[in-house]
Amino acid sequence: MVVLNPRLAALAALLLAALADADADADASFTDLSFSRPSSASHVVSSDLSPSSSGTTLSASTSRLTASASASLSTIASASLSTILSGSSIASVSSVLSTAASASASSAVASSAAASSVQASTTGSGPPLETTQITLPISKYPFTSFPVPEASPIPGVFPQTSPKSPPPPGSSLIPDFGPAWERAHARAKKLISGWSLEQKVATTTGVGWMGGRCVGNIPPVADFPGLCLEDSPLGVRFTDFVTAFPTGITAAATWQRSLIRARGLAMGKEFKGKGVHVALGPMMNMGRIAQGGRNWEGFGADPFLSGEAAYETILGLQEGGVQACAKHYINNEQEHFRTQESSDVDDRTEHEIYFHPFLRSIQAGVASVMCSYNQVNQTYACENDRTLNQLLKDEGAFQGYVMSDWGAHHSTLAAVAGLDMSMPGDITFSSHTSWWGANLTAFVQNGTIDEGRVDDMAERIIAAWYLLDQDQNYPEVSFNAFDMTDPATNAHVDVQDDHFKVVREIGAAGTVLLKNTGALPLNKPRSIAIIGNDAGPSSRGPNGYSDRGGDDGVLAMGWGSGTAQFPYLVSPLEAIQGRARQDSSGAQVSWFLNNWDLAGAAATALEQDVALVFVNADSGEDYITVDGNEGDRKNLTLWENADALIEAVAGTNRNTIVVAHAVGPAIVEAWIDTPNVTAVVWAGLPGQEAGNALADVLYGDVNPSGRLPYTIARRPSDYGAQLVTGGAGSEILRIPYTEGLNIDYRHFDANNIDPRFEFGFGLSYTTFSYANLNIRALPQADRTSAALEAAWAAGKPAPARAGGATALWLHRPAFEVTFTVRNTGHADGTEIAQLYVHFPNEGATGAAEPPSVLRGFEDVAVQRGGSVRGRITLSRYDLSVWDASAQGWVKPRGTIAFSVGASSRDFRLKGTVPV
């Protein structure tokens, strides 16, 4: 490991001091920078994160920097810091700083411009490329800990609790984890009080890639046993005797909080059972790009749906005893050039779209957050003061710790900007170098970083450990992620229990019926043709491709680090054969699994009662390329000759049912209106019980209730945001989020684009009607925040203060919407009732929101002929927009309307909010 020795550290500090003295005027504002809680001024200075005004994403005092020294040192930092930490000699460091000092005066104006707005260049017709990145200047950074907002418990609204005892799924109770966090932090502070600086630093620094038995490892320190961090968001990766759960996108497609919670709880128990302290999930990036490689790990393309799924998953995981990790924070929306791209996002869009799922994670008491590979407004996400300190720790009052994604740590000074843990600890995998470790120690010893900040980092990490009671008889790590066959380090502990039941239930509930002309449910067909490679098992077995990096056989998860080993994988071919035998001993099942022999497929389907055609679309993480798809999909077509296969079968069989296992939306225009295509089933990525879950739906044992968590367009160009490609070498790709709030269905609505299947759409084997809409303001017995609530009602922005984004008064239920759902069909079923808010957009004072935004949903189970009263609550936060100028949530002027219905385009009831 390359470190600064004391002599070199001292010399660097002296040289930096000399630079500062050379510009005394700048020194006053520069050397006293604090990367702790920003003052109220920051809410004015940093009011907008637009590409044109967010060049410096630092806290208030940094934002006020205008002197040339600050700008020149910011430019110096990118060279001198990297030189210092790459093991340069004293002479070379002196040369760098000397050269920079001599140039600082002449380049002051230019440096200031570079620091405040990054220049972009365009080569030909390619994407914009960044020529300069914003870095942290080397200086002295005092630290003041973030204040923790105080809130009193309110019975029936805000009860004190711990992660072991969360409120039930879908409850309107807001859990108060504050006292549990307070106790955990007190114990952590006491534990580290006697530690040396080196011990505290060790707690923040991973041992390096493959330095332990988990994908990430924090070493033991004194009485602290260290931490095991392990993927993935759908199960324990790199070990055996675990469950391969449905993916996040399939869980979201259920729109059922109870099932999402059950999945989280089952996963939490399995992670704990294997000795994992930190489960690296859930993933909650927004699916901004339909082709995005890792969209399937997350919960869809709407912030509210994603936020609710993240909230329930985290409550479940942590009830199971493992620390959850909300990732990837933030704006990590495509795989191409993910480590060399800048997502340029305005402040309002950041708050309303991309920050929201993380805010809900904080409310769920999440222990950790993983910052992402990309830059955000030209500053790397893992050293971005604006997103880490101001949004997450100040506005969100996040009390856990921030870890880097693996290799996303870029400097020692990232500690100043809010990073708490370096993963896996080395600069590049197995390099035996580290930005932290001895280098962080040296930066504290030479006065660059306040030791109080290191105390804060270690305390946050240890507090999360205490919060989950992991100090009490926690299982030892029982596997080796890097050598699953080593008998000495793998105990082969079976943690599966009966979790296959949850997998099967979610797989069925997350299946979306897109088209049905009466072909489904199957009614004892005498002859069945099963067509397509996706129907059968892989020729290599379920785990034959490393990290599932191959498309062969039924697709039940994508590829990359978000995967797990299948204990088994039930194919549709296996499940349908078994189910057909239950109907009649005389049923005939034939199959043809070659997607490219169209004549053979058509011949197999000829004269069969039903032909089931199985197709898929895959994607994953960028370190694996499958059929030319480097993580992100190259296009939105179904894979392996799927369109031609469907057309060939439909040309010979008048009852062709298409089943698609897909990572996200795909274009289906080539065959969707073909009369012989009598049904389309969108089966998602259902995990190990794929075939059984599908058979449950096909045969009507489960009435489909899944709904799309994204829009399926008619043309790829209909989507508002497109994959940005290009870039080479060390270039930074610029990705402007010019669509703002209008992602997915919001874009379609705002631009009057007709989708093929809208967000929230899904059919059932029965029908439902809606009636008797009512809305009322909920009475409040307490007057805890009466003044704030009155100011909000008057249209005044919420005050900018610590914890303001998660304040109880903003999030407690304020209005109750009720309605009646009647089952008007011939089968019991579950309706997913959805509530969309329509903000006033007229005139100069309009909210400038999309036409409709999801703000509530409820799964309503109704027996045939019966009716059930549905209930959805709305908070003041649900009825607010982000005011970037005031830096607060505000109720827009005018009438706020809402609709309740079956999808984002199928509104059955309409009303207005009485505010």
XYZ file of N, CA and C in Angstrom, residues 158-352:
585
model
N -46.988 7.987 14.972
C -45.529 7.983 14.934
C -44.994 7.235 16.151
N -45.132 5.910 16.173
C -44.723 5.141 17.350
C -43.226 4.840 17.352
N -42.622 4.890 18.533
C -41.239 4.482 18.662
C -41.131 2.978 18.438
N -40.115 2.565 17.696
C -39.936 1.140 17.439
C -38.495 0.891 17.029
N -38.192 -0.349 16.697
C -36.855 -0.734 16.252
C -36.996 -1.530 14.966
N -35.902 -1.749 14.246
C -36.001 -2.547 13.017
C -36.580 -3.939 13.231
N -36.460 -4.486 14.441
C -37.024 -5.808 14.716
C -38.552 -5.813 14.714
N -39.154 -4.651 14.919
C -40.614 -4.576 15.062
C -41.194 -3.468 14.195
N -41.107 -3.606 12.876
C -41.654 -2.558 12.000
C -43.176 -2.624 11.973
N -43.829 -1.566 11.530
C -45.287 -1.622 11.354
C -45.642 -2.610 10.263
N -46.871 -3.097 10.231
C -47.248 -4.074 9.202
C -47.209 -3.470 7.809
N -47.118 -4.304 6.778
C -47.054 -3.786 5.403
C -48.258 -2.911 5.072
N -47.993 -1.803 4.417
C -49.066 -0.911 4.003
C -49.657 -0.070 5.106
N -49.114 -0.162 6.310
C -49.649 0.606 7.430
C -49.425 2.093 7.216
N -50.357 2.897 7.704
C -50.183 4.347 7.642
C -49.328 4.856 8.798
N -48.931 3.960 9.711
C -48.033 4.346 10.786
C -46.662 4.709 10.218
N -46.063 5.729 10.774
C -44.713 6.122 10.395
C -43.789 5.702 11.525
N -42.928 4.717 11.306
C -42.090 4.222 12.405
C -41.058 5.261 12.838
N -40.932 5.429 14.151
C -39.933 6.345 14.711
C -38.731 5.510 15.147
N -37.722 5.461 14.284
C -36.501 4.739 14.618
C -35.483 5.627 15.323
N -35.863 6.879 15.584
C -34.939 7.828 16.199
C -34.329 7.350 17.500
N -35.144 6.914 18.466
C -34.562 6.448 19.732
C -33.643 5.241 19.553
N -33.985 4.335 18.639
C -33.119 3.181 18.390
C -31.784 3.630 17.822
N -31.815 4.576 16.895
C -30.575 5.122 16.354
C -29.785 5.846 17.450
N -30.476 6.584 18.301
C -29.785 7.322 19.373
C -29.032 6.362 20.298
N -29.686 5.266 20.676
C -29.025 4.281 21.530
C -27.836 3.644 20.808
N -28.024 3.348 19.527
C -26.947 2.718 18.760
C -25.744 3.641 18.640
N -25.990 4.918 18.391
C -24.887 5.868 18.271
C -24.177 6.067 19.605
N -24.936 6.084 20.688
C -24.309 6.236 22.002
C -23.376 5.068 22.298
N -23.810 3.866 21.973
C -22.971 2.692 22.196
C -21.741 2.716 21.283
N -21.947 3.155 20.039
C -20.821 3.237 19.111
C -19.802 4.264 19.568
N -20.286 5.415 20.008
C -19.381 6.470 20.475
C -18.546 5.974 21.654
N -19.199 5.235 22.553
C -18.481 4.701 23.705
C -17.442 3.678 23.281
N -17.801 2.818 22.308
C -16.882 1.770 21.877
C -15.618 2.344 21.270
N -15.754 3.371 20.426
C -14.587 3.886 19.722
C -13.822 4.940 20.526
N -14.360 5.323 21.684
C -13.737 6.413 22.438
C -12.296 6.106 22.829
N -11.990 4.826 23.025
C -10.634 4.469 23.405
C -9.774 3.989 22.253
N -10.273 4.068 21.062
C -9.533 3.573 19.904
C -8.502 4.597 19.428
N -7.474 4.083 18.835
C -6.486 4.951 18.199
C -7.024 5.436 16.861
N -6.371 6.443 16.300
C -6.756 6.937 14.978
C -6.684 5.813 13.957
N -5.636 5.009 14.020
C -5.473 3.925 13.056
C -6.612 2.907 13.159
N -7.070 2.635 14.356
C -8.174 1.688 14.527
C -9.473 2.236 13.950
N -9.704 3.517 14.159
C -10.919 4.119 13.611
C -10.872 4.144 12.085
N -9.715 4.441 11.543
C -9.568 4.439 10.093
C -9.781 3.038 9.534
N -9.285 2.027 10.237
C -9.449 0.649 9.774
C -10.915 0.263 9.653
N -11.735 0.827 10.514
C -13.171 0.533 10.474
C -13.828 1.083 9.219
N -13.221 2.080 8.611
C -13.794 2.717 7.425
C -13.236 2.155 6.122
N -12.205 1.328 6.201
C -11.461 0.914 5.011
C -11.560 -0.587 4.805
N -12.109 -0.989 3.666
C -12.173 -2.405 3.353
C -10.795 -3.019 3.249
N -10.727 -4.335 3.401
C -9.435 -5.027 3.410
C -8.873 -5.239 2.010
N -9.632 -4.881 0.996
C -9.175 -5.063 -0.378
C -9.878 -6.212 -1.061
N -9.897 -6.161 -2.368
C -10.586 -7.178 -3.159
C -9.971 -8.555 -2.904
N -10.835 -9.487 -2.592
C -10.458 -10.869 -2.286
C -9.617 -10.966 -1.020
N -9.716 -9.940 -0.170
C -8.976 -9.941 1.086
C -9.719 -10.624 2.215
N -10.932 -11.070 1.962
C -11.737 -11.766 2.964
C -12.676 -12.727 2.267
N -13.622 -13.277 2.995
C -14.494 -14.310 2.439
C -15.754 -13.755 1.806
N -15.993 -12.469 1.947
C -17.174 -11.842 1.346
C -16.712 -10.877 0.252
N -17.647 -10.371 -0.556
C -17.237 -9.451 -1.621
C -16.716 -8.146 -1.055
N -17.127 -7.820 0.180
C -16.603 -6.670 0.890
C -16.372 -7.051 2.346
N -15.265 -6.570 2.921
C -14.922 -6.966 4.289
C -14.310 -5.797 5.042
N -14.843 -5.518 6.238
C -14.221 -4.589 7.171
C -13.511 -5.424 8.229
N -12.246 -5.127 8.535
C -11.487 -5.993 9.430
C -11.934 -5.877 10.883
N -11.636 -6.884 11.690
C -11.899 -6.776 13.133
C -11.045 -5.677 13.745
N -11.621 -4.962 14.697
C -10.898 -3.925 15.425
C -11.283 -4.051 16.900
N -10.300 -4.347 17.735
C -10.552 -4.502 19.173
C -11.709 -5.479 19.393
N -12.764 -5.043 20.066
C -13.909 -5.926 20.337
C -14.942 -5.959 19.215
N -14.700 -5.206 18.178
C -15.591 -5.186 17.021
C -15.130 -6.258 16.041
N -16.008 -7.204 15.659
C -15.563 -8.349 14.856
C -15.400 -8.071 13.371
N -15.707 -6.866 12.937
C -15.662 -6.567 11.518
C -16.996 -6.840 10.855
N -17.033 -6.623 9.537
C -18.279 -6.751 8.790
C -18.069 -7.561 7.522
N -19.080 -8.346 7.188
C -19.156 -9.042 5.899
C -20.227 -8.353 5.068
N -19.860 -7.868 3.892
C -20.786 -7.234 2.968
C -20.930 -8.131 1.747
N -22.178 -8.398 1.344
C -22.385 -9.364 0.270
C -23.575 -8.984 -0.597
N -23.401 -9.183 -1.921
C -24.517 -9.074 -2.840
C -25.503 -10.205 -2.532
N -26.765 -10.106 -3.058
C -27.263 -9.184 -4.052
C -28.670 -8.766 -3.661
N -29.324 -7.923 -4.490
C -30.697 -7.521 -4.179
C -31.738 -8.624 -4.305
N -31.366 -9.822 -4.827
C -32.355 -10.902 -4.944
C -31.943 -12.184 -4.238
N -30.896 -12.124 -3.417
C -30.464 -13.295 -2.679
C -28.986 -13.237 -2.390
N -28.497 -14.182 -1.578
C -27.093 -14.183 -1.179
C -26.253 -14.724 -2.333
N -25.367 -13.909 -2.826
C -24.559 -14.255 -3.987
C -23.338 -15.099 -3.604
N -22.870 -15.883 -4.536
C -21.617 -16.640 -4.409
C -21.644 -17.657 -3.276
N -22.778 -18.281 -3.058
C -22.834 -19.349 -2.079
C -23.976 -20.284 -2.435
N -24.044 -21.404 -1.746
C -25.043 -22.420 -2.076
C -26.104 -22.524 -0.984
N -27.115 -23.317 -1.265
C -28.221 -23.563 -0.340
C -28.915 -22.258 0.071
N -29.101 -21.389 -0.928
C -29.841 -20.137 -0.744
C -30.960 -20.092 -1.784
N -31.883 -19.196 -1.586
C -33.012 -19.033 -2.495
C -32.687 -17.995 -3.562
N -33.075 -18.288 -4.792
C -32.980 -17.314 -5.889
C -34.351 -16.650 -6.019
N -34.492 -15.498 -5.397
C -35.779 -14.819 -5.318
C -36.132 -14.126 -6.640
N -37.394 -13.770 -6.819
C -37.749 -12.937 -7.968
C -36.986 -11.621 -7.926
N -36.751 -11.047 -9.080
C -36.031 -9.781 -9.168
C -36.874 -8.635 -8.625
N -36.206 -7.491 -8.435
C -36.912 -6.312 -7.955
C -38.027 -5.887 -8.884
N -37.789 -5.962 -10.203
C -38.809 -5.502 -11.150
C -40.046 -6.382 -11.092
N -39.870 -7.687 -10.818
C -41.013 -8.579 -10.689
C -41.742 -8.339 -9.380
N -40.999 -8.092 -8.309
C -41.639 -7.752 -7.042
C -42.467 -6.476 -7.185
N -41.917 -5.476 -7.886
C -42.653 -4.228 -8.087
C -43.899 -4.457 -8.926
N -43.843 -5.378 -9.871
C -44.992 -5.639 -10.739
C -46.170 -6.247 -9.982
N -45.945 -6.745 -8.771
C -47.075 -7.216 -7.951
C -47.899 -6.055 -7.428
N -47.287 -4.915 -7.222
C -47.915 -3.748 -6.601
C -48.557 -4.139 -5.257
N -47.978 -5.119 -4.585
C -48.530 -5.596 -3.318
C -47.469 -5.463 -2.226
N -47.686 -4.546 -1.313
C -46.706 -4.272 -0.264
C -46.445 -5.496 0.611
N -47.470 -6.279 0.878
C -47.283 -7.436 1.752
C -46.325 -8.448 1.135
N -46.404 -8.650 -0.162
C -45.501 -9.584 -0.827
C -44.090 -9.029 -0.917
N -43.974 -7.747 -1.167
C -42.646 -7.121 -1.219
C -41.982 -7.202 0.151
N -42.748 -6.977 1.208
C -42.212 -7.109 2.569
C -41.787 -8.548 2.849
N -42.641 -9.499 2.471
C -42.335 -10.913 2.717
C -41.038 -11.319 2.015
N -40.850 -10.837 0.815
C -39.599 -11.108 0.083
C -38.408 -10.544 0.840
N -38.520 -9.303 1.296
C -37.429 -8.692 2.045
C -37.113 -9.447 3.323
N -38.140 -9.853 4.048
C -37.935 -10.577 5.301
C -37.252 -11.919 5.065
N -37.715 -12.641 4.058
C -37.100 -13.941 3.751
C -35.640 -13.774 3.353
N -35.346 -12.767 2.544
C -33.954 -12.518 2.163
C -33.126 -12.129 3.376
N -33.683 -11.294 4.236
C -32.957 -10.875 5.430
C -32.558 -12.052 6.297
N -33.460 -12.986 6.460
C -33.161 -14.177 7.257
C -32.054 -15.007 6.610
N -32.051 -15.092 5.284
C -31.030 -15.880 4.607
C -29.658 -15.212 4.696
N -29.609 -13.901 4.525
C -28.330 -13.204 4.671
C -27.778 -13.395 6.081
N -28.627 -13.195 7.077
C -28.172 -13.383 8.456
C -27.734 -14.821 8.683
N -28.512 -15.772 8.180
C -28.178 -17.175 8.369
C -26.824 -17.553 7.806
N -26.375 -16.843 6.779
C -25.064 -17.094 6.185
C -23.951 -16.288 6.855
N -24.311 -15.435 7.808
C -23.311 -14.641 8.505
C -23.005 -13.310 7.873
N -23.825 -12.889 6.910
C -23.627 -11.598 6.238
C -24.177 -10.485 7.122
N -23.395 -9.443 7.317
C -23.847 -8.299 8.109
C -24.588 -7.265 7.272
N -24.147 -7.077 6.037
C -24.705 -6.039 5.169
C -25.117 -6.657 3.839
N -26.404 -6.635 3.556
C -26.923 -7.094 2.272
C -26.880 -5.923 1.297
N -26.231 -6.103 0.171
C -26.051 -5.002 -0.773
C -27.286 -4.844 -1.651
N -28.325 -4.352 -1.068
C -29.593 -4.105 -1.721
C -30.556 -3.536 -0.699
N -31.674 -2.985 -1.140
C -32.198 -3.039 -2.502
C -31.595 -1.977 -3.433
N -31.813 -2.218 -4.726
C -31.404 -1.284 -5.767
C -32.620 -0.477 -6.182
N -32.474 0.831 -6.297
C -33.637 1.683 -6.552
C -33.374 2.778 -7.576
N -32.504 2.494 -8.543
C -32.385 3.441 -9.644
C -33.667 3.407 -10.462
N -33.914 4.444 -11.228
C -35.271 4.731 -11.673
C -35.687 4.162 -13.023
N -34.862 3.455 -13.715
C -35.285 2.963 -15.022
C -35.535 4.095 -15.993
N -34.739 5.148 -15.883
C -34.888 6.303 -16.782
C -34.738 5.895 -18.236
N -33.802 4.993 -18.514
C -33.535 4.511 -19.861
C -34.162 3.128 -20.009
N -35.059 2.956 -20.970
C -35.736 1.664 -21.133
C -34.744 0.536 -21.387
N -33.612 0.841 -21.998
C -32.600 -0.168 -22.306
C -31.616 -0.383 -21.164
N -31.770 0.343 -20.066
C -30.811 0.288 -18.967
C -30.541 -1.128 -18.489
N -29.260 -1.492 -18.411
C -28.886 -2.873 -18.153
C -29.335 -3.422 -16.829
N -29.394 -2.582 -15.796
C -29.693 -3.082 -14.460
C -31.091 -2.690 -13.982
N -31.938 -2.254 -14.894
C -33.293 -1.855 -14.499
C -34.032 -2.968 -13.763
N -33.769 -4.205 -14.150
C -34.481 -5.339 -13.560
C -34.165 -5.545 -12.083
N -33.036 -4.986 -11.622
C -32.705 -5.087 -10.205
C -33.572 -4.154 -9.366
N -34.073 -3.088 -9.991
C -34.842 -2.085 -9.278
C -36.328 -2.304 -9.377
N -37.083 -1.237 -9.098
C -38.520 -1.352 -8.898
C -39.350 -0.555 -9.899
N -38.789 -0.269 -11.073
C -39.600 0.361 -12.093
C -39.285 1.817 -12.311
N -40.151 2.464 -13.111
C -39.855 3.790 -13.638
C -40.688 4.900 -13.020
N -41.118 4.709 -11.788
C -41.851 5.764 -11.093
C -41.285 5.906 -9.688
N -41.028 7.135 -9.235
C -40.406 7.301 -7.917
C -41.287 6.843 -6.763
N -42.603 7.027 -6.876
C -43.464 6.610 -5.772
C -43.493 5.093 -5.646
N -43.712 4.398 -6.757
C -43.724 2.937 -6.723
C -42.369 2.401 -6.258
N -41.292 2.952 -6.796
C -39.960 2.519 -6.401
C -39.712 2.793 -4.924
N -40.164 3.941 -4.466
C -39.985 4.300 -3.057
C -40.728 3.377 -2.118
N -41.973 3.031 -2.469
C -42.744 2.129 -1.606
C -42.135 0.731 -1.591
N -41.670 0.264 -2.741
C -41.045 -1.058 -2.805
C -39.732 -1.069 -2.023
N -38.946 -0.003 -2.126
C -37.702 0.091 -1.362
C -37.987 0.110 0.128
N -38.973 0.882 0.526
C -39.363 0.993 1.935
C -39.743 -0.363 2.509
N -40.621 -1.078 1.834
C -41.070 -2.377 2.341
C -39.938 -3.404 2.321
N -39.098 -3.368 1.297
C -37.974 -4.305 1.222
C -37.011 -4.094 2.374
N -36.695 -2.845 2.659
C -35.749 -2.537 3.745
C -36.333 -2.921 5.097
N -37.595 -2.614 5.329
C -38.208 -3.024 6.590
C -38.125 -4.535 6.756
N -38.345 -5.267 5.660
C -38.268 -6.718 5.725
C -36.855 -7.211 5.961
N -35.906 -6.716 5.193
C -34.511 -7.130 5.340
C -34.016 -6.921 6.761
N -34.268 -5.741 7.304
C -33.724 -5.413 8.618
C -34.495 -6.091 9.737
N -35.776 -6.384 9.525
C -36.477 -7.214 10.491
C -35.836 -8.601 10.544
N -35.316 -9.047 9.402
C -34.630 -10.329 9.338
C -33.265 -10.316 9.980
N -32.740 -9.150 10.335
C -31.500 -9.055 11.093
C -30.297 -8.564 10.338
N -30.401 -8.337 9.029
C -29.256 -7.890 8.243
C -29.381 -6.398 7.959
N -28.247 -5.715 7.845
C -28.256 -4.315 7.446
C -28.589 -4.229 5.958
N -29.525 -3.377 5.604
C -29.831 -3.128 4.201
C -28.940 -2.007 3.682
N -28.760 -1.992 2.372
C -27.942 -0.964 1.717
C -28.703 -0.424 0.517
N -29.139 0.818 0.593
C -29.873 1.447 -0.507
C -28.878 1.887 -1.580
N -29.093 1.421 -2.817
C -28.129 1.721 -3.873
C -28.864 1.916 -5.207
N -28.227 2.519 -6.205
C -26.910 3.137 -6.239
C -27.143 4.645 -6.241
N -26.631 5.313 -5.244
C -26.913 6.717 -4.990
C -25.899 7.598 -5.718
N -26.238 8.243 -6.780
C -27.545 8.553 -7.326
C -27.347 8.851 -8.805
N -28.415 8.731 -9.605
C -28.379 9.007 -11.046
C -27.511 8.029 -11.834
N -27.431 6.794 -11.367
C -26.689 5.739 -12.068
C -27.691 5.005 -12.966
N -28.016 5.588 -14.122
C -29.155 5.137 -14.916
C -28.783 4.408 -16.204
N -27.507 4.209 -16.468
C -27.115 3.380 -17.607
C -25.765 2.750 -17.292
N -25.482 1.624 -17.978
C -24.239 0.917 -17.752
C -23.108 1.444 -18.628
N -23.418 1.857 -19.845
C -22.375 2.336 -20.742
C -21.632 3.515 -20.124
N -20.322 3.355 -20.012
C -19.452 4.403 -19.466
C -19.891 4.826 -18.059
N -20.365 3.882 -17.279
C -20.936 4.249 -15.974
C -19.914 4.868 -15.030
N -18.644 4.525 -15.193
C -17.615 5.123 -14.348
C -17.046 6.405 -14.944
N -17.478 6.728 -16.170
C -16.961 7.905 -16.855
C -18.086 8.697 -17.507
N -19.130 8.914 -16.732
C -20.220 9.748 -17.234
C -20.686 10.690 -16.142
N -21.132 11.850 -16.562
C -21.699 12.824 -15.638
C -23.190 12.968 -15.916
N -24.006 12.606 -14.948
C -25.444 12.807 -15.049
C -25.743 14.226 -14.609
N -26.175 15.046 -15.545
C -26.406 16.463 -15.262
C -27.891 16.678 -14.980
N -28.209 16.895 -13.707
C -29.592 16.863 -13.229
C -29.911 18.147 -12.487
N -31.063 18.734 -12.774
C -31.460 19.931 -12.046
C -31.978 19.554 -10.662
N -32.000 20.516 -9.767
C -32.292 20.279 -8.354
C -33.708 19.756 -8.127
N -34.677 20.300 -8.856
C -36.054 19.864 -8.664
C -36.232 18.413 -9.111
N -35.698 18.078 -10.262
C -35.788 16.700 -10.737
C -35.094 15.750 -9.774
N -33.944 16.157 -9.264
C -33.226 15.310 -8.307
C -34.085 15.003 -7.087
N -34.726 16.030 -6.555
C -35.539 15.838 -5.355
C -36.795 15.019 -5.636
N -37.511 15.344 -6.680
C -38.817 14.730 -6.893
C -38.740 13.335 -7.505
